[in-house]
mmCIF file with all atom_site columns, C-alpha atoms in Angstrom:
data_model
loop_
_atom_site.group_PDB
_atom_site.id
_atom_site.type_symbol
_atom_site.label_atom_id
_atom_site.label_alt_id
_atom_site.label_comp_id
_atom_site.label_asym_id
_atom_site.label_entity_id
_atom_site.label_seq_id
_atom_site.pdbx_PDB_ins_code
_atom_site.Cartn_x
_atom_site.Cartn_y
_atom_site.Cartn_z
_atom_site.occupancy
_atom_site.B_iso_or_equiv
_atom_site.pdbx_formal_charge
_atom_site.auth_seq_id
_atom_site.auth_comp_id
_atom_site.auth_asym_id
_atom_site.auth_atom_id
_atom_site.pdbx_PDB_model_num
ATOM 1   C CA . MET A 1 1   ? -3.822  -121.332 -35.794 1.00 54.00 ? 295 MET A CA 1
ATOM 2   C CA . ASN A 1 2   ? -3.974  -118.303 -33.509 1.00 58.00 ? 296 ASN A CA 1
ATOM 3   C CA . SER A 1 3   ? -7.533  -118.456 -32.213 1.00 57.00 ? 297 SER A CA 1
ATOM 4   C CA . ASN A 1 4   ? -8.607  -119.942 -28.910 1.00 49.00 ? 298 ASN A CA 1
ATOM 5   C CA . PRO A 1 5   ? -9.812  -123.564 -28.900 1.00 55.00 ? 299 PRO A CA 1
ATOM 6   C CA . ALA A 1 6   ? -13.481 -124.283 -29.402 1.00 56.00 ? 300 ALA A CA 1
ATOM 7   C CA . TYR A 1 7   ? -13.465 -127.353 -27.115 1.00 62.00 ? 301 TYR A CA 1
ATOM 8   C CA . LYS A 1 8   ? -12.118 -128.131 -23.684 1.00 66.00 ? 302 LYS A CA 1
ATOM 9   C CA . LEU A 1 9   ? -10.638 -131.520 -22.902 1.00 70.00 ? 303 LEU A CA 1
ATOM 10  C CA . SER A 1 10  ? -12.032 -133.139 -19.790 1.00 75.00 ? 304 SER A CA 1
ATOM 11  C CA . GLN A 1 11  ? -9.670  -134.225 -17.050 1.00 81.00 ? 305 GLN A CA 1
ATOM 12  C CA . LEU A 1 12  ? -10.327 -137.835 -18.113 1.00 83.00 ? 306 LEU A CA 1
ATOM 13  C CA . ASP A 1 13  ? -9.377  -137.245 -21.765 1.00 82.00 ? 307 ASP A CA 1
ATOM 14  C CA . LEU A 1 14  ? -6.331  -135.078 -21.129 1.00 84.00 ? 308 LEU A CA 1
ATOM 15  C CA . PRO A 1 15  ? -3.908  -137.862 -20.007 1.00 88.00 ? 309 PRO A CA 1
ATOM 16  C CA . LEU A 1 16  ? -4.727  -140.027 -23.034 1.00 88.00 ? 310 LEU A CA 1
ATOM 17  C CA . ILE A 1 17  ? -4.203  -137.202 -25.534 1.00 87.00 ? 311 ILE A CA 1
ATOM 18  C CA . LYS A 1 18  ? -1.017  -136.052 -23.777 1.00 89.00 ? 312 LYS A CA 1
ATOM 19  C CA . ASN A 1 19  ? 0.314   -139.613 -23.768 1.00 91.00 ? 313 ASN A CA 1
ATOM 20  C CA . LEU A 1 20  ? -0.278  -139.897 -27.525 1.00 90.00 ? 314 LEU A CA 1
ATOM 21  C CA . PHE A 1 21  ? 1.563   -136.606 -28.133 1.00 91.00 ? 315 PHE A CA 1
ATOM 22  C CA . ASP A 1 22  ? 4.468   -137.790 -25.947 1.00 93.00 ? 316 ASP A CA 1
ATOM 23  C CA . THR A 1 23  ? 4.614   -141.134 -27.763 1.00 93.00 ? 317 THR A CA 1
ATOM 24  C CA . ILE A 1 24  ? 4.646   -139.411 -31.167 1.00 92.00 ? 318 ILE A CA 1
ATOM 25  C CA . TYR A 1 25  ? 7.440   -137.099 -30.053 1.00 92.00 ? 319 TYR A CA 1
ATOM 26  C CA . GLU A 1 26  ? 9.556   -139.950 -28.657 1.00 92.00 ? 320 GLU A CA 1
ATOM 27  C CA . GLU A 1 27  ? 9.086   -141.969 -31.835 1.00 91.00 ? 321 GLU A CA 1
ATOM 28  C CA . PHE A 1 28  ? 9.988   -138.933 -33.958 1.00 88.00 ? 322 PHE A CA 1
ATOM 29  C CA . LYS A 1 29  ? 13.311  -138.557 -32.133 1.00 89.00 ? 323 LYS A CA 1
ATOM 30  C CA . LYS A 1 30  ? 14.352  -142.170 -32.891 1.00 89.00 ? 324 LYS A CA 1
ATOM 31  C CA . ASP A 1 31  ? 16.811  -142.926 -35.650 1.00 89.00 ? 325 ASP A CA 1
ATOM 32  C CA . ASP A 1 32  ? 14.859  -145.717 -37.278 1.00 86.00 ? 326 ASP A CA 1
ATOM 33  C CA . SER A 1 33  ? 13.954  -146.452 -40.878 1.00 88.00 ? 327 SER A CA 1
ATOM 34  C CA . HIS A 1 34  ? 10.329  -147.121 -39.906 1.00 89.00 ? 328 HIS A CA 1
ATOM 35  C CA . LYS A 1 35  ? 9.816   -144.028 -37.761 1.00 87.00 ? 329 LYS A CA 1
ATOM 36  C CA . VAL A 1 36  ? 7.889   -142.077 -40.432 1.00 88.00 ? 330 VAL A CA 1
ATOM 37  C CA . GLU A 1 37  ? 5.339   -144.865 -40.863 1.00 91.00 ? 331 GLU A CA 1
ATOM 38  C CA . ILE A 1 38  ? 5.023   -145.321 -37.109 1.00 93.00 ? 332 ILE A CA 1
ATOM 39  C CA . VAL A 1 39  ? 4.607   -141.581 -36.467 1.00 91.00 ? 333 VAL A CA 1
ATOM 40  C CA . ARG A 1 40  ? 2.044   -141.390 -39.270 1.00 91.00 ? 334 ARG A CA 1
ATOM 41  C CA . SER A 1 41  ? 0.099   -144.240 -37.643 1.00 93.00 ? 335 SER A CA 1
ATOM 42  C CA . TYR A 1 42  ? 0.236   -142.620 -34.210 1.00 92.00 ? 336 TYR A CA 1
ATOM 43  C CA . VAL A 1 43  ? -0.964  -139.311 -35.684 1.00 92.00 ? 337 VAL A CA 1
ATOM 44  C CA . LEU A 1 44  ? -3.915  -141.145 -37.228 1.00 93.00 ? 338 LEU A CA 1
ATOM 45  C CA . VAL A 1 45  ? -4.708  -142.698 -33.840 1.00 92.00 ? 339 VAL A CA 1
ATOM 46  C CA . LEU A 1 46  ? -4.398  -139.258 -32.224 1.00 89.00 ? 340 LEU A CA 1
ATOM 47  C CA . LEU A 1 47  ? -6.762  -137.675 -34.735 1.00 87.00 ? 341 LEU A CA 1
ATOM 48  C CA . LEU A 1 48  ? -9.304  -140.459 -34.333 1.00 88.00 ? 342 LEU A CA 1
ATOM 49  C CA . GLN A 1 49  ? -9.111  -140.156 -30.550 1.00 87.00 ? 343 GLN A CA 1
ATOM 50  C CA . ILE A 1 50  ? -9.612  -136.384 -30.761 1.00 82.00 ? 344 ILE A CA 1
ATOM 51  C CA . LYS A 1 51  ? -12.537 -136.944 -33.132 1.00 81.00 ? 345 LYS A CA 1
ATOM 52  C CA . ARG A 1 52  ? -14.052 -139.281 -30.553 1.00 83.00 ? 346 ARG A CA 1
ATOM 53  C CA . VAL A 1 53  ? -13.497 -136.790 -27.723 1.00 78.00 ? 347 VAL A CA 1
ATOM 54  C CA . VAL A 1 54  ? -14.872 -133.854 -29.713 1.00 74.00 ? 348 VAL A CA 1
ATOM 55  C CA . GLY A 1 55  ? -17.809 -135.959 -30.904 1.00 73.00 ? 349 GLY A CA 1
ATOM 56  C CA . ASN A 1 56  ? -18.680 -136.724 -27.286 1.00 64.00 ? 350 ASN A CA 1
ATOM 57  C CA . ALA A 1 57  ? -17.999 -133.205 -26.046 1.00 58.00 ? 351 ALA A CA 1
ATOM 58  C CA . THR A 1 58  ? -20.875 -131.602 -24.251 1.00 58.00 ? 352 THR A CA 1
ATOM 59  C CA . GLU A 1 59  ? -19.067 -128.508 -23.051 1.00 60.00 ? 353 GLU A CA 1
ATOM 60  C CA . LEU A 1 60  ? -18.566 -126.101 -25.903 1.00 61.00 ? 354 LEU A CA 1
ATOM 61  C CA . VAL A 1 61  ? -16.496 -123.078 -25.126 1.00 65.00 ? 355 VAL A CA 1
ATOM 62  C CA . GLN A 1 62  ? -18.413 -119.946 -26.011 1.00 75.00 ? 356 GLN A CA 1
ATOM 63  C CA . LEU A 1 63  ? -16.176 -117.609 -27.934 1.00 79.00 ? 357 LEU A CA 1
ATOM 64  C CA . LYS A 1 64  ? -16.296 -113.940 -27.158 1.00 88.00 ? 358 LYS A CA 1
ATOM 65  C CA . ARG A 1 65  ? -17.081 -111.629 -30.074 1.00 92.00 ? 359 ARG A CA 1
ATOM 66  C CA . TYR A 1 66  ? -13.438 -110.645 -30.617 1.00 93.00 ? 360 TYR A CA 1
ATOM 67  C CA . GLN A 1 67  ? -12.388 -114.314 -30.616 1.00 90.00 ? 361 GLN A CA 1
ATOM 68  C CA . GLU A 1 68  ? -15.108 -115.171 -33.110 1.00 91.00 ? 362 GLU A CA 1
ATOM 69  C CA . ILE A 1 69  ? -14.008 -112.334 -35.396 1.00 94.00 ? 363 ILE A CA 1
ATOM 70  C CA . THR A 1 70  ? -10.397 -113.514 -35.168 1.00 94.00 ? 364 THR A CA 1
ATOM 71  C CA . ALA A 1 71  ? -11.371 -117.094 -36.013 1.00 90.00 ? 365 ALA A CA 1
ATOM 72  C CA . ASN A 1 72  ? -13.458 -115.888 -38.974 1.00 93.00 ? 366 ASN A CA 1
ATOM 73  C CA . PHE A 1 73  ? -10.555 -113.710 -40.147 1.00 95.00 ? 367 PHE A CA 1
ATOM 74  C CA . GLU A 1 74  ? -8.231  -116.712 -40.090 1.00 93.00 ? 368 GLU A CA 1
ATOM 75  C CA . GLU A 1 75  ? -10.797 -118.827 -41.961 1.00 91.00 ? 369 GLU A CA 1
ATOM 76  C CA . LEU A 1 76  ? -10.955 -116.205 -44.710 1.00 93.00 ? 370 LEU A CA 1
ATOM 77  C CA . ILE A 1 77  ? -7.163  -116.206 -45.001 1.00 93.00 ? 371 ILE A CA 1
ATOM 78  C CA . LEU A 1 78  ? -7.072  -120.005 -45.207 1.00 90.00 ? 372 LEU A CA 1
ATOM 79  C CA . ARG A 1 79  ? -9.619  -119.989 -48.042 1.00 89.00 ? 373 ARG A CA 1
ATOM 80  C CA . GLU A 1 80  ? -7.292  -117.954 -50.259 1.00 83.00 ? 374 GLU A CA 1
ATOM 81  C CA . THR A 1 81  ? -6.032  -119.920 -53.221 1.00 74.00 ? 375 THR A CA 1
ATOM 82  C CA . SER A 1 82  ? -4.141  -117.169 -54.974 1.00 75.00 ? 376 SER A CA 1
ATOM 83  C CA . LYS A 1 83  ? -3.690  -113.513 -54.124 1.00 84.00 ? 377 LYS A CA 1
ATOM 84  C CA . TYR A 1 84  ? -4.129  -112.492 -50.508 1.00 88.00 ? 378 TYR A CA 1
ATOM 85  C CA . LYS A 1 85  ? -6.323  -109.507 -49.749 1.00 91.00 ? 379 LYS A CA 1
ATOM 86  C CA . THR A 1 86  ? -5.581  -106.436 -47.662 1.00 93.00 ? 380 THR A CA 1
ATOM 87  C CA . ILE A 1 87  ? -6.693  -106.153 -44.042 1.00 96.00 ? 381 ILE A CA 1
ATOM 88  C CA . ALA A 1 88  ? -9.338  -103.662 -45.206 1.00 96.00 ? 382 ALA A CA 1
ATOM 89  C CA . GLU A 1 89  ? -10.724 -106.184 -47.722 1.00 95.00 ? 383 GLU A CA 1
ATOM 90  C CA . TYR A 1 90  ? -10.920 -108.917 -45.062 1.00 96.00 ? 384 TYR A CA 1
ATOM 91  C CA . ALA A 1 91  ? -12.638 -106.477 -42.701 1.00 96.00 ? 385 ALA A CA 1
ATOM 92  C CA . ASP A 1 92  ? -15.119 -105.606 -45.439 1.00 97.00 ? 386 ASP A CA 1
ATOM 93  C CA . GLN A 1 93  ? -15.908 -109.318 -45.895 1.00 95.00 ? 387 GLN A CA 1
ATOM 94  C CA . LEU A 1 94  ? -16.565 -109.545 -42.151 1.00 96.00 ? 388 LEU A CA 1
ATOM 95  C CA . ASN A 1 95  ? -18.719 -106.388 -42.268 1.00 96.00 ? 389 ASN A CA 1
ATOM 96  C CA . ILE A 1 96  ? -16.535 -104.550 -39.774 1.00 97.00 ? 390 ILE A CA 1
ATOM 97  C CA . THR A 1 97  ? -13.983 -101.757 -39.982 1.00 96.00 ? 391 THR A CA 1
ATOM 98  C CA . PRO A 1 98  ? -10.276 -102.503 -40.424 1.00 96.00 ? 392 PRO A CA 1
ATOM 99  C CA . ILE A 1 99  ? -9.551  -100.814 -37.102 1.00 96.00 ? 393 ILE A CA 1
ATOM 100 C CA . TYR A 1 100 ? -12.076 -103.009 -35.275 1.00 97.00 ? 394 TYR A CA 1
ATOM 101 C CA . LEU A 1 101 ? -10.662 -106.126 -36.977 1.00 96.00 ? 395 LEU A CA 1
ATOM 102 C CA . SER A 1 102 ? -7.148  -105.162 -35.889 1.00 95.00 ? 396 SER A CA 1
ATOM 103 C CA . GLU A 1 103 ? -8.312  -104.499 -32.311 1.00 96.00 ? 397 GLU A CA 1
ATOM 104 C CA . CYS A 1 104 ? -10.093 -107.861 -32.114 1.00 95.00 ? 398 CYS A CA 1
ATOM 105 C CA . VAL A 1 105 ? -7.151  -109.811 -33.518 1.00 95.00 ? 399 VAL A CA 1
ATOM 106 C CA . LYS A 1 106 ? -4.697  -108.047 -31.217 1.00 95.00 ? 400 LYS A CA 1
ATOM 107 C CA . LYS A 1 107 ? -6.894  -108.742 -28.191 1.00 94.00 ? 401 LYS A CA 1
ATOM 108 C CA . ALA A 1 108 ? -7.349  -112.427 -29.115 1.00 91.00 ? 402 ALA A CA 1
ATOM 109 C CA . THR A 1 109 ? -3.803  -113.280 -30.192 1.00 92.00 ? 403 THR A CA 1
ATOM 110 C CA . GLY A 1 110 ? -1.484  -110.574 -28.894 1.00 92.00 ? 404 GLY A CA 1
ATOM 111 C CA . VAL A 1 111 ? -0.268  -109.805 -32.423 1.00 93.00 ? 405 VAL A CA 1
ATOM 112 C CA . THR A 1 112 ? -1.604  -107.564 -35.168 1.00 94.00 ? 406 THR A CA 1
ATOM 113 C CA . ALA A 1 113 ? -3.896  -108.649 -37.991 1.00 95.00 ? 407 ALA A CA 1
ATOM 114 C CA . LYS A 1 114 ? -1.143  -107.727 -40.426 1.00 95.00 ? 408 LYS A CA 1
ATOM 115 C CA . LYS A 1 115 ? 1.274   -110.067 -38.613 1.00 94.00 ? 409 LYS A CA 1
ATOM 116 C CA . ILE A 1 116 ? -1.261  -112.917 -38.683 1.00 94.00 ? 410 ILE A CA 1
ATOM 117 C CA . LEU A 1 117 ? -1.707  -112.419 -42.432 1.00 94.00 ? 411 LEU A CA 1
ATOM 118 C CA . SER A 1 118 ? 2.049   -112.219 -42.908 1.00 94.00 ? 412 SER A CA 1
ATOM 119 C CA . ASN A 1 119 ? 2.525   -115.466 -40.936 1.00 93.00 ? 413 ASN A CA 1
ATOM 120 C CA . TYR A 1 120 ? 0.017   -117.316 -43.121 1.00 92.00 ? 414 TYR A CA 1
ATOM 121 C CA . MET A 1 121 ? 1.594   -115.926 -46.286 1.00 93.00 ? 415 MET A CA 1
ATOM 122 C CA . THR A 1 122 ? 5.051   -116.996 -45.116 1.00 94.00 ? 416 THR A CA 1
ATOM 123 C CA . LEU A 1 123 ? 3.778   -120.453 -44.220 1.00 92.00 ? 417 LEU A CA 1
ATOM 124 C CA . ARG A 1 124 ? 2.247   -120.859 -47.685 1.00 92.00 ? 418 ARG A CA 1
ATOM 125 C CA . ALA A 1 125 ? 5.410   -119.558 -49.362 1.00 94.00 ? 419 ALA A CA 1
ATOM 126 C CA . LYS A 1 126 ? 7.534   -122.052 -47.417 1.00 94.00 ? 420 LYS A CA 1
ATOM 127 C CA . ALA A 1 127 ? 5.218   -124.894 -48.409 1.00 92.00 ? 421 ALA A CA 1
ATOM 128 C CA . LEU A 1 128 ? 5.362   -123.898 -52.078 1.00 93.00 ? 422 LEU A CA 1
ATOM 129 C CA . LEU A 1 129 ? 9.146   -123.616 -51.946 1.00 94.00 ? 423 LEU A CA 1
ATOM 130 C CA . GLN A 1 130 ? 9.527   -127.038 -50.365 1.00 92.00 ? 424 GLN A CA 1
ATOM 131 C CA . GLN A 1 131 ? 6.795   -128.948 -52.158 1.00 91.00 ? 425 GLN A CA 1
ATOM 132 C CA . THR A 1 132 ? 7.021   -127.654 -55.722 1.00 91.00 ? 426 THR A CA 1
ATOM 133 C CA . THR A 1 133 ? 9.688   -127.171 -58.322 1.00 92.00 ? 427 THR A CA 1
ATOM 134 C CA . SER A 1 134 ? 8.195   -123.834 -59.397 1.00 93.00 ? 428 SER A CA 1
ATOM 135 C CA . SER A 1 135 ? 10.658  -120.999 -59.711 1.00 95.00 ? 429 SER A CA 1
ATOM 136 C CA . VAL A 1 136 ? 10.762  -118.279 -57.074 1.00 95.00 ? 430 VAL A CA 1
ATOM 137 C CA . ALA A 1 137 ? 9.281   -115.901 -59.649 1.00 95.00 ? 431 ALA A CA 1
ATOM 138 C CA . GLN A 1 138 ? 6.382   -118.282 -60.367 1.00 95.00 ? 432 GLN A CA 1
ATOM 139 C CA . ILE A 1 139 ? 5.669   -118.637 -56.660 1.00 94.00 ? 433 ILE A CA 1
ATOM 140 C CA . ALA A 1 140 ? 5.795   -114.850 -56.260 1.00 93.00 ? 434 ALA A CA 1
ATOM 141 C CA . TYR A 1 141 ? 3.193   -114.364 -58.984 1.00 93.00 ? 435 TYR A CA 1
ATOM 142 C CA . GLU A 1 142 ? 1.078   -117.256 -57.668 1.00 90.00 ? 436 GLU A CA 1
ATOM 143 C CA . MET A 1 143 ? 0.958   -115.608 -54.252 1.00 90.00 ? 437 MET A CA 1
ATOM 144 C CA . GLY A 1 144 ? -0.133  -112.306 -55.763 1.00 88.00 ? 438 GLY A CA 1
ATOM 145 C CA . PHE A 1 145 ? 3.092   -110.307 -55.707 1.00 91.00 ? 439 PHE A CA 1
ATOM 146 C CA . ASP A 1 146 ? 3.482   -107.929 -58.653 1.00 92.00 ? 440 ASP A CA 1
ATOM 147 C CA . GLU A 1 147 ? 7.231   -108.426 -58.792 1.00 94.00 ? 441 GLU A CA 1
ATOM 148 C CA . PRO A 1 148 ? 9.415   -111.343 -57.664 1.00 94.00 ? 442 PRO A CA 1
ATOM 149 C CA . THR A 1 149 ? 11.727  -108.860 -55.943 1.00 96.00 ? 443 THR A CA 1
ATOM 150 C CA . ASN A 1 150 ? 8.851   -107.813 -53.650 1.00 96.00 ? 444 ASN A CA 1
ATOM 151 C CA . PHE A 1 151 ? 8.276   -111.454 -52.737 1.00 95.00 ? 445 PHE A CA 1
ATOM 152 C CA . ILE A 1 152 ? 11.985  -111.996 -52.062 1.00 96.00 ? 446 ILE A CA 1
ATOM 153 C CA . LYS A 1 153 ? 12.066  -108.912 -49.830 1.00 96.00 ? 447 LYS A CA 1
ATOM 154 C CA . PHE A 1 154 ? 8.886   -110.020 -47.995 1.00 96.00 ? 448 PHE A CA 1
ATOM 155 C CA . PHE A 1 155 ? 10.255  -113.525 -47.441 1.00 96.00 ? 449 PHE A CA 1
ATOM 156 C CA . LYS A 1 156 ? 13.651  -112.296 -46.273 1.00 96.00 ? 450 LYS A CA 1
ATOM 157 C CA . ASN A 1 157 ? 12.039  -109.847 -43.810 1.00 95.00 ? 451 ASN A CA 1
ATOM 158 C CA . ASN A 1 158 ? 9.971   -112.666 -42.304 1.00 93.00 ? 452 ASN A CA 1
ATOM 159 C CA . GLU A 1 159 ? 12.426  -115.568 -42.419 1.00 94.00 ? 453 GLU A CA 1
ATOM 160 C CA . GLY A 1 160 ? 15.823  -113.884 -42.442 1.00 95.00 ? 454 GLY A CA 1
ATOM 161 C CA . ILE A 1 161 ? 16.916  -115.671 -45.617 1.00 95.00 ? 455 ILE A CA 1
ATOM 162 C CA . THR A 1 162 ? 15.990  -115.507 -49.280 1.00 95.00 ? 456 THR A CA 1
ATOM 163 C CA . PRO A 1 163 ? 13.513  -117.979 -50.802 1.00 95.00 ? 457 PRO A CA 1
ATOM 164 C CA . ALA A 1 164 ? 16.307  -119.564 -52.854 1.00 94.00 ? 458 ALA A CA 1
ATOM 165 C CA . ALA A 1 165 ? 18.432  -120.073 -49.730 1.00 95.00 ? 459 ALA A CA 1
ATOM 166 C CA . PHE A 1 166 ? 15.413  -121.478 -47.872 1.00 94.00 ? 460 PHE A CA 1
ATOM 167 C CA . ARG A 1 167 ? 14.797  -123.967 -50.663 1.00 92.00 ? 461 ARG A CA 1
ATOM 168 C CA . LYS A 1 168 ? 18.383  -125.259 -50.323 1.00 90.00 ? 462 LYS A CA 1
ATOM 169 C CA . LEU A 1 169 ? 18.002  -125.973 -46.589 1.00 87.00 ? 463 LEU A CA 1
ATOM 170 C CA . PRO A 1 170 ? 17.924  -129.683 -45.706 1.00 80.00 ? 464 PRO A CA 1
#
């Protein structure tokens, strides 16, 4: 999500991909009962086209060490299925120091490792709030918070509203 891309689009592929993105966006803005199905179909076409382009790609972008560390850090976060770890624990998994991890992430993304982790946690919390009927307390425990109040405070600091208020949004 925050790392640099691993592939470059050629000048020949760029217009096609951009056109698909533009078409998806225009379709999304329409007030039509079939727009969801049409957008879904265009997204499938887009993904297949990108798969074709990436499959034919000959020019891989070589990541610098700090970019590679950042990408690996994000992969570790995405693998979490329950409680998130501390920055120090992620650094330990990457066999580097927490300070070096933070420096690499900051250099690659412009934000701190803690902020990246917080963003992923918030994204997961929002998904759980929107896609499940679990209580806020259940979600808090599922995400590894010791107390629901800590989760509520975390969510409010990151989103500006409580989880319950977020869930009520249209």
